[in-house]
CSV table of C-alpha atoms in Angstrom, one decimal:
chain,number,residue,atom,x,y,z
A,24,MET,CA,37.6,-34.6,-13.2
A,25,SER,CA,41.0,-33.4,-12.4
A,26,ARG,CA,41.8,-30.6,-9.9
A,27,ASP,CA,42.9,-28.3,-12.8
A,28,ALA,CA,39.7,-28.7,-14.7
A,29,SER,CA,37.1,-26.0,-14.2
A,30,SER,CA,33.5,-27.0,-13.2
A,31,THR,CA,32.2,-24.0,-15.0
A,32,SER,CA,30.8,-24.7,-18.4
A,33,SER,CA,31.9,-22.7,-21.4
A,34,SER,CA,28.5,-21.0,-21.7
A,35,ASP,CA,28.8,-19.6,-18.1
A,36,ARG,CA,32.2,-18.2,-19.0
A,37,LEU,CA,30.7,-16.5,-22.0
A,38,LEU,CA,27.8,-15.0,-20.0
A,39,ARG,CA,29.9,-13.6,-17.2
A,40,PRO,CA,31.1,-10.5,-19.1
A,41,ARG,CA,27.5,-9.9,-20.3
A,42,ARG,CA,26.2,-10.1,-16.8
A,43,ARG,CA,28.8,-7.6,-15.6
A,44,ALA,CA,27.9,-5.3,-18.4
A,45,LEU,CA,24.2,-5.4,-17.6
A,46,LEU,CA,24.9,-4.8,-13.9
A,47,GLY,CA,27.1,-1.8,-14.9
A,48,LEU,CA,24.4,-0.4,-17.1
A,49,GLY,CA,21.8,-0.9,-14.3
A,50,ALA,CA,24.0,0.9,-11.8
A,51,ALA,CA,24.6,3.7,-14.3
A,52,GLY,CA,20.9,4.0,-15.0
A,53,LEU,CA,20.1,4.3,-11.2
A,54,LEU,CA,22.8,7.0,-10.9
A,55,GLY,CA,21.3,8.8,-13.9
A,56,LEU,CA,17.9,8.9,-12.2
A,57,SER,CA,19.3,10.8,-9.4
A,58,GLY,CA,20.4,13.5,-11.9
A,59,CYS,CA,16.8,14.0,-13.2
A,60,GLY,CA,15.3,14.6,-9.7
A,61,PHE,CA,14.2,11.1,-8.9
A,62,ARG,CA,14.1,10.4,-5.2
A,63,PRO,CA,12.6,7.6,-3.2
A,64,LEU,CA,9.3,8.7,-1.6
A,65,TYR,CA,10.1,7.5,1.9
A,66,GLY,CA,13.8,7.9,1.9
A,67,ARG,CA,15.7,9.9,4.4
A,68,ALA,CA,18.5,11.0,2.2
A,69,ASP,CA,17.7,14.7,2.2
A,70,PRO,CA,15.8,17.3,4.3
A,71,VAL,CA,12.8,17.2,2.1
A,72,ASP,CA,12.2,13.6,3.0
A,73,GLY,CA,12.5,14.4,6.7
A,74,ALA,CA,10.1,17.2,6.2
A,75,VAL,CA,7.6,14.9,4.5
A,76,ALA,CA,8.0,12.3,7.4
A,77,ALA,CA,7.4,15.1,9.9
A,78,GLU,CA,4.2,16.2,8.1
A,79,LEU,CA,2.9,12.7,8.0
A,80,GLY,CA,3.7,12.2,11.7
A,81,ALA,CA,1.6,15.3,12.5
A,82,ILE,CA,-1.6,13.7,11.1
A,83,ASP,CA,-4.2,12.3,13.5
A,84,VAL,CA,-6.6,9.7,12.1
A,85,ALA,CA,-10.2,10.2,13.0
A,86,ARG,CA,-12.1,7.2,14.3
A,87,ILE,CA,-13.7,5.0,11.6
A,88,PRO,CA,-16.8,2.9,12.6
A,89,GLU,CA,-17.1,-0.9,12.3
A,90,ARG,CA,-14.4,-3.5,12.3
A,91,THR,CA,-13.0,-2.7,8.9
A,92,GLY,CA,-12.8,0.9,10.0
A,93,GLN,CA,-10.7,-0.1,13.0
A,94,LEU,CA,-8.4,-2.1,10.7
A,95,MET,CA,-8.1,0.8,8.3
A,96,ARG,CA,-7.4,3.3,11.1
A,97,ARG,CA,-4.6,1.1,12.6
A,98,ALA,CA,-3.1,0.6,9.1
A,99,LEU,CA,-3.1,4.4,8.5
A,100,GLN,CA,-1.6,5.1,11.8
A,101,GLN,CA,1.2,2.6,11.3
A,102,ARG,CA,2.1,4.1,7.9
A,103,LEU,CA,1.7,7.8,8.9
A,104,TRP,CA,3.7,7.5,12.1
A,105,ALA,CA,6.5,5.3,10.8
A,106,GLY,CA,8.9,8.2,11.0
A,107,GLY,CA,7.7,9.2,14.5
A,108,GLN,CA,4.6,10.9,15.8
A,109,SER,CA,4.4,14.6,16.6
A,110,SER,CA,1.7,16.9,17.9
A,111,PRO,CA,-1.2,16.7,15.5
A,112,ARG,CA,-1.7,19.6,13.1
A,113,TYR,CA,-4.0,17.7,10.7
A,114,THR,CA,-6.9,15.3,10.9
A,115,LEU,CA,-7.4,12.6,8.3
A,116,THR,CA,-11.0,11.4,8.0
A,117,ALA,CA,-11.7,8.2,5.9
A,118,PHE,CA,-14.8,6.2,5.2
A,119,PRO,CA,-14.2,2.7,3.6
A,120,SER,CA,-17.1,0.9,1.9
A,121,PHE,CA,-17.2,-2.5,0.3
A,122,GLY,CA,-19.1,-3.9,-2.7
A,123,VAL,CA,-19.5,-7.6,-3.2
A,124,GLU,CA,-19.9,-9.5,-6.5
A,125,GLN,CA,-20.3,-13.2,-7.0
A,126,GLU,CA,-18.1,-14.9,-9.5
A,127,GLY,CA,-17.8,-18.6,-10.6
A,128,ILE,CA,-21.3,-19.8,-10.2
A,129,ARG,CA,-21.8,-23.6,-9.8
A,130,PRO,CA,-24.5,-25.5,-11.7
A,131,ASP,CA,-26.7,-25.5,-8.5
A,132,GLY,CA,-26.5,-21.7,-8.4
A,133,LEU,CA,-24.0,-21.3,-5.5
A,134,PRO,CA,-21.0,-19.0,-5.9
A,135,THR,CA,-17.5,-20.5,-5.8
A,136,ARG,CA,-15.7,-17.1,-5.7
A,137,MET,CA,-16.5,-13.7,-4.2
A,138,ARG,CA,-14.9,-10.4,-5.4
A,139,TYR,CA,-14.9,-7.3,-3.2
A,140,THR,CA,-14.4,-3.8,-4.4
A,141,ALA,CA,-13.2,-1.5,-1.7
A,142,THR,CA,-13.6,2.3,-1.9
A,143,ALA,CA,-12.3,4.8,0.6
A,144,ASN,CA,-13.3,8.5,0.5
A,145,TRP,CA,-10.9,10.6,2.5
A,146,TRP,CA,-10.0,14.1,3.3
A,147,LEU,CA,-7.3,15.9,5.3
A,148,THR,CA,-8.1,19.1,7.2
A,149,THR,CA,-6.1,21.3,9.5
A,150,ASN,CA,-6.8,21.4,13.2
A,151,GLU,CA,-7.5,25.1,13.1
A,152,VAL,CA,-10.8,26.6,13.9
A,153,PRO,CA,-12.5,26.5,11.5
A,154,PRO,CA,-10.7,23.5,9.8
A,155,GLN,CA,-9.2,24.2,6.4
A,156,PRO,CA,-9.2,21.6,3.7
A,157,VAL,CA,-5.7,20.4,2.7
A,158,ALA,CA,-6.3,17.4,0.5
A,159,ASN,CA,-9.0,14.8,-0.4
A,160,GLY,CA,-9.4,11.8,-2.6
A,161,THR,CA,-11.0,8.5,-3.3
A,162,GLU,CA,-9.0,5.2,-3.4
A,163,ARG,CA,-10.3,2.0,-4.9
A,164,THR,CA,-9.0,-1.5,-4.9
A,165,LEU,CA,-10.3,-5.0,-5.4
A,166,ASP,CA,-9.6,-8.5,-4.3
A,167,ALA,CA,-11.3,-11.9,-4.3
A,168,PHE,CA,-11.4,-15.2,-2.5
A,169,ASP,CA,-12.6,-18.7,-3.2
A,170,LEU,CA,-15.5,-20.4,-1.4
A,171,PRO,CA,-14.5,-24.0,-0.9
A,172,ASP,CA,-17.3,-26.6,-0.5
A,173,ASN,CA,-18.2,-27.4,3.1
A,174,GLN,CA,-15.3,-25.6,4.6
A,175,PHE,CA,-16.9,-22.7,6.3
A,176,PHE,CA,-13.9,-21.9,8.5
A,177,ALA,CA,-11.6,-21.8,5.5
A,178,ALA,CA,-14.0,-19.4,3.7
A,179,ASP,CA,-14.1,-17.1,6.7
A,180,ALA,CA,-10.4,-17.1,7.1
A,181,ALA,CA,-10.0,-16.4,3.4
A,182,ARG,CA,-12.5,-13.5,3.6
A,183,ASP,CA,-10.7,-12.0,6.7
A,184,ALA,CA,-7.3,-12.2,4.9
A,185,MET,CA,-8.8,-10.5,1.8
A,186,VAL,CA,-10.3,-7.7,3.9
A,187,THR,CA,-7.0,-7.1,5.5
A,188,ARG,CA,-5.3,-6.9,2.1
A,189,LEU,CA,-7.9,-4.5,0.9
A,190,VAL,CA,-7.5,-2.2,3.9
A,191,ASP,CA,-3.7,-2.3,3.7
A,192,GLN,CA,-3.8,-1.4,0.0
A,193,MET,CA,-6.1,1.5,0.6
A,194,ALA,CA,-4.0,2.8,3.5
A,195,ASP,CA,-0.9,2.5,1.3
A,196,ASP,CA,-2.6,4.5,-1.4
A,197,ILE,CA,-3.8,7.2,0.9
A,198,VAL,CA,-0.4,7.7,2.6
A,199,THR,CA,1.3,7.7,-0.8
A,200,ARG,CA,-0.9,10.5,-2.0
A,201,LEU,CA,-0.4,12.5,1.2
A,202,ALA,CA,3.4,12.1,0.9
A,203,VAL,CA,3.4,13.2,-2.7
A,204,ARG,CA,1.2,16.2,-1.7
A,205,PHE,CA,3.6,17.2,1.1
A,206,ARG,CA,6.6,16.7,-1.1
A,207,GLY,CA,5.1,18.9,-3.7
A,208,GLN,CA,4.6,21.7,-1.1
A,209,ASP,CA,8.2,21.4,-0.1
A,210,ALA,CA,9.5,21.5,-3.6
A,211,GLY,CA,7.2,24.4,-4.7
């Protein structure tokens, strides 16, 4: 191939203008979303977002019993206090529970897969005396893991990873609902 010859195929040359047009349309679409009131939930572009982060930072998470409760409390604290922690004005109480279901049964009757359904009932109250309810809800999520034959450590590790994923998802859902609630208060 000579130095003057291009290594780009003719089909690539034909697609370049289309790609530019699609990128331009995508950018225009994103700019159009800002005109209809769309804002990222956790962004810091305007004072409302800072106000939401301040409200989330003022939430204290009550202790949750058992190991999964400890994991959930830590996950909630990390998400709520991501913008900084201030003196608590609210208390978040959550109670996770787990249901287990066997899937993929072998001919000898042993399961080859376990599915967990996690449910977290939660409520947010003020720290006033008496406490006033602010918000409440129930979050549900599910996940599963395989049970390999004669690999007990692998099954335990897979179960622990799955429980962590479930707890993280429930914490994300709770904090998202709270952020939407506080954003609605600021907008209203």
